Short mmCIF file of C-alpha atoms and ligand atoms in Angstrom, two decimals:
data_model
loop_
_atom_site.label_atom_id
_atom_site.label_comp_id
_atom_site.label_asym_id
_atom_site.label_seq_id
_atom_site.Cartn_x
_atom_site.Cartn_y
_atom_site.Cartn_z
CA UNK A 1 0.00 0.00 0.00
CA UNK A 2 1.13 3.55 -0.58
CA UNK A 3 2.30 5.65 2.32
CA UNK A 4 1.47 9.21 1.39
CA UNK A 5 1.86 12.03 3.91
CA UNK A 6 -1.24 12.52 6.03
CA UNK A 7 -3.03 15.79 6.68
CA UNK A 8 -2.42 17.12 10.17
CA UNK A 9 -4.76 18.82 12.64
CA UNK A 10 -5.84 21.15 14.14
CA UNK A 11 -6.28 23.03 10.86
CA UNK A 12 -9.71 24.64 10.80
CA UNK A 13 -10.09 25.26 7.06
CA UNK A 14 -9.58 21.70 5.90
CA UNK A 15 -10.90 19.63 8.82
CA UNK A 16 -14.37 19.16 7.38
CA UNK A 17 -12.97 18.19 3.97
CA UNK A 18 -10.86 15.44 5.52
CA UNK A 19 -13.70 14.19 7.73
CA UNK A 20 -15.57 13.81 4.44
CA UNK A 21 -12.72 11.83 2.92
CA UNK A 22 -12.76 9.49 5.91
CA UNK A 23 -16.50 8.99 5.29
CA UNK A 24 -15.91 8.28 1.59
CA UNK A 25 -17.09 11.70 0.39
CA UNK A 26 -15.38 14.36 -1.71
CA UNK A 27 -16.70 17.55 -0.18
CA UNK A 28 -16.70 21.08 -1.52
CA UNK A 29 -18.41 24.34 -0.55
CA UNK A 30 -20.77 26.78 -2.21
CA UNK A 31 -21.65 30.30 -1.11
CA UNK A 32 -25.28 30.80 -0.09
CA UNK A 33 -25.01 34.52 -0.82
CA UNK A 34 -23.45 34.57 -4.29
CA UNK A 35 -23.54 30.88 -5.33
CA UNK A 36 -19.76 30.82 -5.90
CA UNK A 37 -18.12 27.39 -5.75
CA UNK A 38 -15.50 27.60 -2.99
CA UNK A 39 -12.44 25.36 -3.19
CA UNK A 40 -9.77 24.97 -1.73
CA UNK A 41 -11.87 24.74 1.48
CA UNK A 42 -11.91 27.79 3.71
CA UNK A 43 -14.21 29.71 6.03
CA UNK A 44 -15.22 32.56 3.77
CA UNK A 45 -16.31 33.01 0.16
CA UNK A 46 -13.36 34.12 -1.99
CA UNK A 47 -15.71 36.05 -4.30
CA UNK A 48 -17.89 38.06 -1.87
CA UNK A 49 -16.21 37.61 1.51
CA UNK A 50 -19.37 36.16 3.08
CA UNK A 51 -19.23 33.36 5.62
CA UNK A 52 -22.55 31.75 4.77
CA UNK A 53 -21.17 28.61 3.12
CA UNK A 54 -22.82 25.26 2.46
CA UNK A 55 -20.92 21.97 2.31
CA UNK A 56 -21.82 19.71 -0.63
CA UNK A 57 -20.73 16.27 -1.75
CA UNK A 58 -19.26 15.94 -5.23
CA UNK A 59 -20.04 13.03 -7.56
CA UNK A 60 -16.26 12.76 -7.85
CA UNK A 61 -16.25 12.83 -11.65
CA UNK A 62 -14.27 15.19 -13.80
CA UNK A 63 -11.46 15.57 -16.28
CA UNK A 64 -7.70 15.97 -16.25
CA UNK A 65 -6.85 19.67 -16.64
CA UNK A 66 -3.10 19.02 -16.69
CA UNK A 67 -0.57 16.67 -15.12
CA UNK A 68 3.10 15.86 -14.75
CA UNK A 69 4.90 12.59 -14.19
CA UNK A 70 7.49 13.12 -11.49
CA UNK A 71 10.57 11.04 -12.21
CA UNK A 72 12.92 12.51 -9.61
CA UNK A 73 11.74 13.19 -6.10
CA UNK A 74 13.49 13.43 -2.77
CA UNK A 75 10.32 13.34 -0.70
CA UNK A 76 9.72 10.70 1.94
CA UNK A 77 6.95 8.38 0.80
CA UNK A 78 7.57 9.23 -2.86
CA UNK A 79 11.28 8.65 -3.30
CA UNK A 80 10.62 4.91 -3.47
CA UNK A 81 7.44 5.12 -5.55
CA UNK A 82 9.03 5.32 -8.99
CA UNK A 83 7.46 7.65 -11.55
CA UNK A 84 4.18 9.03 -10.20
CA UNK A 85 1.67 11.58 -11.41
CA UNK A 86 0.68 14.94 -10.02
CA UNK A 87 -2.41 16.36 -11.67
CA UNK A 88 -5.05 19.05 -11.58
CA UNK A 89 -8.52 17.58 -12.06
CA UNK A 90 -11.54 19.76 -12.86
CA UNK A 91 -14.62 18.31 -11.16
CA UNK A 92 -17.96 18.54 -12.95
CA UNK A 93 -19.31 20.72 -10.11
CA UNK A 94 -16.79 23.42 -11.05
CA UNK A 95 -13.83 23.08 -8.72
CA UNK A 96 -10.23 22.10 -9.33
CA UNK A 97 -8.20 19.76 -7.12
CA UNK A 98 -4.51 18.97 -6.95
CA UNK A 99 -4.34 15.19 -6.92
CA UNK A 100 -2.78 12.14 -8.54
CA UNK A 101 -4.08 10.05 -11.42
CA UNK A 102 -3.40 6.41 -10.56
CA UNK A 103 -3.73 3.09 -12.35
CA UNK A 104 -2.16 3.89 -15.73
CA UNK A 105 0.25 1.14 -16.82
CA UNK A 106 2.71 3.75 -18.12
CA UNK A 107 1.75 7.20 -16.82
CA UNK A 108 4.18 8.88 -19.23
CA UNK A 109 2.16 7.56 -22.19
CA UNK A 110 -1.29 6.49 -21.07
CA UNK A 111 -2.70 9.71 -19.63
CA UNK A 112 -3.96 12.64 -21.71
CA UNK A 113 -5.24 16.07 -20.79
CA UNK A 114 -9.03 15.90 -21.01
CA UNK A 115 -9.27 12.25 -19.92
CA UNK A 116 -12.36 11.53 -17.83
CA UNK A 117 -11.52 10.42 -14.29
CA UNK A 118 -13.32 9.41 -11.10
CA UNK A 119 -12.27 9.78 -7.49
CA UNK A 120 -11.28 6.90 -5.27
CA UNK A 121 -10.14 6.95 -1.69
CA UNK A 122 -6.77 5.26 -1.55
CA UNK A 123 -6.00 3.36 1.66
CA UNK A 124 -2.62 4.13 3.19
CA UNK A 125 -0.09 2.00 5.05
CA UNK A 126 -0.35 4.20 8.07
CA UNK A 127 -2.52 7.04 9.28
CA UNK A 128 -6.26 7.55 9.76
CA UNK A 129 -7.04 9.19 6.46
CA UNK A 130 -7.30 7.61 3.02
CA UNK A 131 -6.13 9.95 0.26
CA UNK A 132 -8.41 10.98 -2.61
CA UNK A 133 -6.87 10.10 -5.98
CA UNK A 134 -8.38 9.72 -9.43
CA UNK A 135 -8.52 6.88 -11.91
CA UNK A 136 -9.34 7.02 -15.63
CA UNK A 137 -12.81 5.77 -16.56
CA UNK B 1 24.72 37.88 5.45
CA UNK B 2 28.34 38.77 4.77
CA UNK B 3 27.66 38.22 1.07
CA UNK B 4 25.08 41.01 1.28
CA UNK B 5 27.53 43.31 3.05
CA UNK B 6 30.25 42.79 0.48
CA UNK B 7 27.81 43.18 -2.41
CA UNK B 8 26.44 46.44 -0.99
CA UNK B 9 29.98 47.76 -0.52
CA UNK B 10 30.89 46.90 -4.11
CA UNK B 11 27.72 48.51 -5.47
CA UNK B 12 28.24 51.69 -3.44
CA UNK B 13 31.88 51.88 -4.62
CA UNK B 14 30.68 51.43 -8.20
CA UNK B 15 28.34 54.39 -7.75
CA UNK B 16 30.90 56.46 -5.86
CA UNK B 17 28.72 56.56 -2.74
CA UNK B 18 29.60 56.01 0.92
CA UNK B 19 28.38 53.41 3.41
CA UNK B 20 26.95 56.25 5.52
CA UNK B 21 24.92 57.58 2.57
CA UNK B 22 22.51 54.64 2.78
CA UNK B 23 19.13 55.61 4.22
CA UNK B 24 16.84 53.00 2.65
CA UNK B 25 17.20 49.26 3.31
CA UNK B 26 15.30 46.69 1.26
CA UNK B 27 15.61 43.01 2.02
CA UNK B 28 13.72 39.81 1.29
CA UNK B 29 14.28 38.34 4.76
CA UNK B 30 16.33 35.46 3.42
CA UNK B 31 19.34 33.91 5.08
CA UNK B 32 20.45 33.87 8.68
CA UNK B 33 19.44 36.68 10.97
CA UNK B 34 18.61 39.11 8.20
CA UNK B 35 15.40 40.87 7.49
CA UNK B 36 14.16 44.14 8.80
CA UNK B 37 15.14 43.53 12.38
CA UNK B 38 18.63 42.13 12.10
CA UNK B 39 20.16 43.28 8.84
CA UNK B 40 20.54 47.01 9.54
CA UNK B 41 22.25 46.20 12.83
CA UNK B 42 24.64 43.77 11.18
CA UNK B 43 25.48 46.16 8.37
CA UNK B 44 25.58 49.25 10.56
CA UNK B 45 22.94 51.31 8.73
CA UNK B 46 20.40 53.65 10.31
CA UNK B 47 17.81 53.67 7.53
CA UNK B 48 14.73 55.86 7.49
CA UNK B 49 12.93 53.30 5.26
CA UNK B 50 12.93 49.56 5.89
CA UNK B 51 11.06 47.35 3.44
CA UNK B 52 11.12 43.58 3.81
CA UNK B 53 8.81 42.59 0.99
CA UNK B 54 9.13 38.83 0.47
CA UNK B 55 7.21 37.53 -2.53
CA UNK B 56 9.65 34.88 -3.75
CA UNK B 57 12.14 35.34 -6.55
CA UNK B 58 10.49 38.52 -7.79
CA UNK B 59 10.99 40.26 -4.41
CA UNK B 60 13.68 42.49 -5.93
CA UNK B 61 11.43 43.78 -8.72
CA UNK B 62 8.80 44.60 -6.08
CA UNK B 63 11.43 46.25 -3.86
CA UNK B 64 12.74 48.28 -6.79
CA UNK B 65 9.23 49.56 -7.38
CA UNK B 66 8.90 50.38 -3.69
CA UNK B 67 12.30 52.09 -3.47
CA UNK B 68 11.42 54.20 -6.50
CA UNK B 69 8.12 55.12 -4.85
CA UNK B 70 9.73 55.87 -1.49
CA UNK B 71 12.46 58.01 -3.05
CA UNK B 72 9.90 59.90 -5.13
CA UNK B 73 7.97 60.56 -1.91
CA UNK B 74 11.12 61.92 -0.30
CA UNK B 75 11.34 59.21 2.36
CA UNK B 76 14.91 58.26 1.46
CA UNK B 77 17.61 59.11 -1.08
CA UNK B 78 20.00 56.15 -1.25
CA UNK B 79 18.33 52.75 -1.16
CA UNK B 80 20.12 49.40 -1.24
CA UNK B 81 18.73 46.00 -2.18
CA UNK B 82 20.88 42.96 -1.54
CA UNK B 83 20.82 39.20 -1.79
CA UNK B 84 23.14 36.38 -0.86
CA UNK B 85 22.58 32.64 -0.86
CA UNK B 86 24.73 29.55 -0.49
CA UNK B 87 22.10 27.11 -1.74
CA UNK B 88 24.62 25.04 -3.69
CA UNK B 89 27.24 24.84 -0.95
CA UNK B 90 24.50 23.73 1.43
CA UNK B 91 23.23 21.17 -1.11
CA UNK B 92 19.65 22.40 -1.02
CA UNK B 93 17.46 20.32 -3.36
CA UNK B 94 15.22 23.24 -4.25
CA UNK B 95 13.54 21.64 -7.23
CA UNK B 96 13.11 18.02 -6.23
CA UNK B 97 13.28 17.95 -2.46
CA UNK B 98 10.44 17.73 -0.05
CA UNK B 99 9.45 20.51 2.23
CA UNK B 100 8.94 19.76 5.85
CA UNK B 101 5.63 21.15 7.11
CA UNK B 102 5.66 20.62 10.86
CA UNK B 103 2.74 23.00 11.36
CA UNK B 104 -0.19 22.05 9.14
CA UNK B 105 -1.58 24.78 6.92
CA UNK B 106 -4.48 25.26 4.60
CA UNK B 107 -2.16 24.54 1.67
CA UNK B 108 -0.06 21.72 3.10
CA UNK B 109 -3.14 19.76 4.10
CA UNK B 110 -4.59 19.92 0.59
CA UNK B 111 -1.40 19.33 -1.39
CA UNK B 112 1.10 17.53 0.82
CA UNK B 113 -0.25 14.06 0.07
CA UNK B 114 0.59 14.12 -3.62
CA UNK B 115 4.36 14.53 -3.77
CA UNK B 116 4.29 17.57 -5.99
CA UNK B 117 7.80 18.97 -6.39
CA UNK B 118 8.62 22.55 -7.26
CA UNK B 119 9.45 21.34 -10.76
CA UNK B 120 6.16 19.47 -11.21
CA UNK B 121 4.25 22.75 -10.83
CA UNK B 122 6.08 24.23 -13.78
CA UNK B 123 5.85 20.95 -15.69
CA UNK B 124 2.05 21.01 -15.40
CA UNK B 125 1.98 24.51 -16.87
CA UNK B 126 4.17 23.41 -19.77
CA UNK B 127 1.96 20.37 -20.38
CA UNK B 128 -1.13 22.55 -20.52
CA UNK B 129 0.64 25.03 -22.84
CA UNK B 130 1.60 22.22 -25.24
CA UNK B 131 -2.00 21.01 -25.17
CA UNK B 132 -3.77 24.36 -25.55
CA UNK B 133 -1.62 26.06 -28.14
CA UNK B 134 0.14 23.26 -30.00
CA UNK B 135 3.51 24.64 -28.92
CA UNK B 136 6.39 22.17 -29.37
CA UNK B 137 9.18 20.70 -27.29
CA UNK B 138 11.64 22.15 -29.81
CA UNK B 139 10.33 25.68 -29.23
CA UNK B 140 10.83 25.37 -25.48
CA UNK B 141 14.31 23.90 -26.00
CA UNK B 142 15.31 26.94 -28.07
CA UNK B 143 15.08 29.07 -24.91
CA UNK B 144 17.76 26.90 -23.26
CA UNK B 145 19.92 27.07 -26.40
CA UNK B 146 19.89 30.88 -26.56
CA UNK B 147 20.52 31.18 -22.83
CA UNK B 148 23.50 28.82 -22.90
CA UNK B 149 24.99 30.71 -25.83
CA UNK B 150 24.97 33.85 -23.70
CA UNK B 151 26.27 31.97 -20.66
CA UNK B 152 29.31 30.73 -22.56
CA UNK B 153 30.31 34.35 -23.16
CA UNK B 154 30.03 35.21 -19.45
CA UNK B 155 33.11 34.07 -17.47
CA UNK B 156 31.14 34.07 -14.22
CA UNK B 157 28.54 31.75 -15.75
CA UNK B 158 31.23 29.42 -17.06
CA UNK B 159 32.80 29.38 -13.60
CA UNK B 160 29.44 28.55 -11.99
CA UNK B 161 28.83 25.69 -14.40
CA UNK B 162 32.38 24.45 -13.78
CA UNK B 163 31.99 24.62 -10.00
CA UNK B 164 28.73 22.70 -10.24
CA UNK B 165 30.38 20.11 -12.49
CA UNK B 166 27.99 20.50 -15.39
CA UNK B 167 28.41 17.81 -18.03
CA UNK B 168 29.33 19.55 -21.28
CA UNK B 169 30.12 23.20 -20.62
CA UNK B 170 29.61 24.36 -24.17
CA UNK B 171 26.95 25.73 -26.45
CA UNK B 172 24.05 23.32 -26.77
CA UNK B 173 21.54 22.38 -29.46
CA UNK B 174 17.81 21.73 -29.40
CA UNK B 175 18.64 18.02 -29.70
CA UNK B 176 20.90 18.21 -26.63
CA UNK B 177 18.02 19.62 -24.61
CA UNK B 178 15.54 17.02 -25.81
CA UNK B 179 18.07 14.22 -25.22
CA UNK B 180 18.64 15.28 -21.62
CA UNK B 181 16.76 13.23 -19.05
CA UNK B 182 13.23 14.13 -18.04
CA UNK B 183 12.94 15.32 -14.44
CA UNK B 184 9.16 15.75 -14.44
CA UNK B 185 7.25 15.29 -17.71
CA UNK B 186 7.42 17.28 -19.92
CA UNK B 187 10.45 19.16 -18.49
CA UNK B 188 13.95 17.99 -19.38
CA UNK B 189 17.03 18.54 -17.22
CA UNK B 190 18.35 21.24 -19.57
CA UNK B 191 15.09 23.17 -19.23
CA UNK B 192 15.62 23.54 -15.48
CA UNK B 193 17.71 26.16 -13.72
CA UNK B 194 20.75 25.24 -11.73
CA UNK B 195 21.06 25.47 -7.95
CA UNK B 196 24.06 27.70 -7.31
CA UNK B 197 25.48 30.12 -4.77
CA UNK B 198 25.22 33.78 -5.56
CA UNK B 199 24.69 37.28 -4.33
CA UNK B 200 24.49 40.86 -5.42
CA UNK B 201 23.33 44.34 -4.56
CA UNK B 202 21.70 47.26 -6.25
CA UNK B 203 21.76 50.95 -5.31
CA UNK B 204 18.73 53.08 -6.18
CA UNK B 205 19.08 56.81 -5.58
CA UNK B 206 17.16 60.04 -6.05
CA UNK B 207 17.64 62.04 -9.24
CA UNK B 208 19.72 64.71 -7.49
CA UNK B 209 22.07 62.10 -6.02
CA UNK B 210 22.29 60.40 -9.43
CA UNK B 211 23.67 63.59 -11.01
CA UNK B 212 26.95 63.15 -9.13
CA UNK B 213 27.46 59.38 -9.14
CA UNK B 214 30.71 57.94 -10.43
CA UNK B 215 28.98 55.99 -13.18
CA UNK B 216 26.12 57.11 -15.35
CA UNK B 217 22.82 56.03 -13.88
CA UNK B 218 20.13 53.92 -15.47
CA UNK B 219 16.59 55.21 -15.00
CA UNK B 220 13.56 53.36 -13.67
CA UNK B 221 10.64 54.42 -15.86
CA UNK B 222 7.91 51.94 -15.03
CA UNK B 223 6.96 49.16 -12.64
CA UNK B 224 4.13 46.77 -12.05
CA UNK B 225 3.34 44.12 -9.47
CA UNK B 226 0.75 41.37 -9.33
CA UNK B 227 -0.08 37.99 -7.88
CA UNK B 228 -1.84 35.01 -9.36
CA UNK B 229 -2.96 31.72 -7.86
CA UNK B 230 -4.86 28.64 -8.79
CA UNK B 231 -8.56 29.32 -9.30
CA UNK B 232 -11.42 27.05 -10.20
CA UNK B 233 -11.68 27.18 -13.98
CA UNK B 234 -8.60 29.40 -14.26
CA UNK B 235 -6.01 29.26 -17.02
CA UNK B 236 -2.63 28.29 -15.56
CA UNK B 237 -0.77 29.16 -18.75
CA UNK B 238 -1.33 32.84 -17.91
CA UNK B 239 1.05 34.23 -15.29
CA UNK B 240 0.89 37.24 -12.99
CA UNK B 241 2.92 39.02 -15.67
CA UNK B 242 -0.29 39.49 -17.64
CA UNK B 243 -1.33 41.93 -14.89
CA UNK B 244 2.02 43.47 -13.87
CA UNK B 245 3.34 43.91 -17.43
CA UNK B 246 0.67 46.25 -18.84
CA UNK B 247 0.82 48.39 -15.68
CA UNK B 248 4.58 48.83 -16.07
CA UNK B 249 4.44 49.50 -19.81
CA UNK B 250 1.68 52.07 -19.37
CA UNK B 251 3.62 53.89 -16.67
CA UNK B 252 6.78 53.90 -18.79
CA UNK B 253 4.76 54.88 -21.85
CA UNK B 254 6.61 52.40 -24.06
CA UNK B 255 5.46 49.40 -26.07
CA UNK B 256 6.93 45.88 -25.89
CA UNK B 257 8.09 46.32 -29.49
CA UNK B 258 10.41 49.14 -28.36
CA UNK B 259 12.27 47.00 -25.79
CA UNK B 260 15.84 45.92 -26.55
CA UNK B 261 16.58 43.62 -23.60
CA UNK B 262 14.23 41.19 -21.89
CA UNK B 263 15.61 39.83 -18.64
CA UNK B 264 12.97 37.24 -17.83
CA UNK B 265 13.04 34.98 -14.79
CA UNK B 266 14.13 31.64 -16.22
CA UNK B 267 13.55 29.14 -13.48
CA UNK B 268 12.42 26.89 -16.32
CA UNK B 269 11.81 27.28 -20.06
CA UNK B 270 8.06 27.43 -19.45
CA UNK B 271 8.49 30.45 -17.16
CA UNK B 272 10.17 32.38 -19.97
CA UNK B 273 7.60 31.26 -22.55
CA UNK B 274 4.57 32.34 -20.53
CA UNK B 275 6.14 35.58 -19.30
CA UNK B 276 7.27 36.64 -22.80
CA UNK B 277 3.68 36.14 -23.95
CA UNK B 278 2.10 37.79 -20.92
CA UNK B 279 4.32 40.87 -21.21
CA UNK B 280 3.16 41.28 -24.81
CA UNK B 281 6.28 40.23 -26.72
CA UNK B 282 4.27 37.51 -28.49
CA UNK B 283 0.56 36.68 -28.78
CA UNK B 284 -0.60 34.18 -26.13
CA UNK B 285 0.53 30.69 -27.04
CA UNK B 286 2.93 31.83 -29.74
CA UNK B 287 6.28 32.40 -28.00
CA UNK B 288 7.66 29.77 -30.38
CA UNK B 289 7.75 32.17 -33.33
CA UNK B 290 9.59 34.70 -31.19
CA UNK B 291 12.40 32.43 -29.95
CA UNK B 292 12.88 30.38 -33.14
CA UNK B 293 16.23 30.10 -34.91
CA UNK B 294 18.12 31.97 -32.21
CA UNK B 295 16.16 35.13 -32.91
CA UNK B 296 16.63 36.37 -29.33
CA UNK B 297 20.42 35.81 -29.39
CA UNK B 298 22.44 38.95 -28.65
CA UNK B 299 24.03 38.94 -32.12
CA UNK B 300 20.79 38.42 -34.03
CA UNK B 301 19.49 41.56 -35.79
CA UNK B 302 16.01 41.08 -34.32
CA UNK B 303 15.18 43.94 -31.93
CA UNK B 304 14.63 41.93 -28.73
CA UNK B 305 17.38 40.00 -26.93
CA UNK B 306 16.82 37.55 -24.06
CA UNK B 307 18.70 36.88 -20.80
CA UNK B 308 22.17 37.99 -21.82
CA UNK B 309 23.93 36.93 -18.60
CA UNK B 310 23.18 33.27 -19.20
CA UNK B 311 20.11 33.23 -17.00
CA UNK B 312 19.16 30.90 -14.21
CA UNK B 313 19.37 28.08 -16.71
CA UNK B 314 23.12 28.53 -17.24
CA UNK B 315 24.68 31.21 -15.04
CA UNK B 316 23.24 31.26 -11.53
CA UNK B 317 20.11 30.49 -9.55
CA UNK B 318 20.66 30.54 -5.80
CA UNK B 319 16.92 30.39 -5.07
CA UNK B 320 15.64 33.89 -5.78
CA UNK B 321 17.02 35.23 -9.03
CA UNK B 322 15.17 38.54 -9.29
CA UNK B 323 18.12 40.74 -8.33
CA UNK B 324 20.28 39.41 -11.16
CA UNK B 325 17.63 40.35 -13.75
CA UNK B 326 18.00 43.97 -12.65
CA UNK B 327 21.81 43.83 -12.50
CA UNK B 328 22.14 42.51 -16.04
CA UNK B 329 19.59 45.04 -17.31
CA UNK B 330 21.79 47.77 -15.83
CA UNK B 331 24.91 46.29 -17.42
CA UNK B 332 23.24 46.26 -20.83
CA UNK B 333 22.08 49.86 -20.56
CA UNK B 334 25.60 50.91 -19.53
CA UNK B 335 27.27 48.88 -22.28
CA UNK B 336 28.96 46.49 -19.84
CA UNK B 337 27.43 43.08 -20.65
CA UNK B 338 29.52 40.16 -21.85
CA UNK B 339 26.87 39.74 -24.56
CA UNK B 340 26.40 43.44 -25.19
CA UNK B 341 23.66 44.52 -27.58
CA UNK B 342 24.78 47.60 -29.51
CA UNK B 343 22.67 50.62 -28.74
CA UNK B 344 20.48 48.97 -26.09
CA UNK B 345 18.23 51.71 -24.73
CA UNK B 346 15.33 49.98 -22.97
CA UNK B 347 15.27 46.88 -20.79
CA UNK B 348 12.58 44.94 -18.97
CA UNK B 349 13.38 42.94 -15.85
CA UNK B 350 10.52 40.60 -15.04
CA UNK B 351 10.62 38.41 -11.96
CA UNK B 352 8.33 35.50 -11.26
CA UNK B 353 8.26 34.43 -7.62
CA UNK B 354 6.61 31.46 -5.98
CA UNK B 355 5.28 28.67 -8.15
CA UNK B 356 4.14 29.22 -11.70
CA UNK B 357 0.95 27.20 -11.99
CA UNK B 358 0.33 27.68 -8.27
CA UNK B 359 0.54 30.77 -6.12
CA UNK B 360 3.05 33.19 -7.58
CA UNK B 361 3.93 36.85 -8.05
CA UNK B 362 5.03 38.87 -11.05
CA UNK B 363 7.14 41.99 -10.77
CA UNK B 364 7.96 44.03 -13.86
CA UNK B 365 10.51 46.87 -13.95
CA UNK B 366 11.26 48.90 -17.08
CA UNK B 367 14.64 50.60 -17.24
CA UNK B 368 16.05 53.20 -19.64
CA UNK B 369 19.55 54.26 -20.64
CA UNK B 370 20.72 57.65 -19.34
ZN1 ZN C 401 -20.04 34.52 -2.03
#
């Protein structure tokens, strides 16, 4: 199993997002005042400054906006992983996440910008939180 | 810190000014014990303006804008900006290393689980650029080729490459770049800046002080600053330069087509490509036509010339390169560059700090010959 770094708490902006991940949900926020989609999670709307936010659950489907295959990394948990992807995925609900696209036999050849992907919650060797990653559909 | 002290002394000597003339201190809070609290004490200055703007590698373009503003407002007359870093000697893996985040933050909690390196941010921008505009690997490689050509003419760049044990200290071809190993797709090794030591200082003075300096001054005629960050639905191929550039050009009342020297922050080839476009030197997505066939080489008749000191790609990149963009712009406008462009009158120094593709800043400074 992979052993990606875990989120750490207390961190008030992202706590609810990660509680969602633990429950198998990809959560995002919308603003009740101006209907802006708010992501990365925070406690105010980045368009109007209001604090009247609603938490929603995404279907977890979207497309690859861009990606890179990291072939040289000195980071613990990744150094040993071999080539791995880092990607921005645009969710159908209108928010963009930094993530990884997993499951491609050869990530340097088998992933294209615009590919449809779906979230999965990847179990980790250690730590309480699975990590949301995406797989091509 | 001593590197800053020695650089400031050399810059003051070059201008014919004294240590005690300094009344404005600008610093990016890098290195041991520096910053607004400690640096003046170490150096022995009693400044009336202290500015510790820290916005990444473009901090020095921001500080230049602020020093110009502060001097115009009469708050100080002799401002110094300095930088010194021993990133190479300390073996700092800036591009590929991990960053320890002992205290969780908004950003670390959302991004720390994916192993993104500094380089992978830039690589994702390049990948999107290739996809959106049909730009080519060869076009990006041309930026490295032109930069190395200029580096080979700069003895300090050759020394840096020698000290860092570069393989093949010579001019390079597009094929050399594309044959170099991929660090993070689609960025090759020869599209990435080096990690070196380095330092420098800049003196910015009021017009009345400039009348009596030992060397002819170079004039600041425009500046712009901006930030950009990832937004839902945003276009990551557009940098903060798209905001800071037009502000600076409008203030200077010049057009990109009138510029002789473009000193563009070259952390990676993609940084140069996007910034050249965003500053208006090429239509968005079409930097390739601008850089083709060595058109931006110093000895090419085309008006614009790029990164004549050898850039971060081939001369130095100790972590925050912004100061060197200004220094080489000054050299060009005084006729002192090792890749001197005859009759250079106008230069743009554009710094990009932080992470292109993520949260970053753009600082544009336009300079004119005396
Ligand atoms: Zn709102």
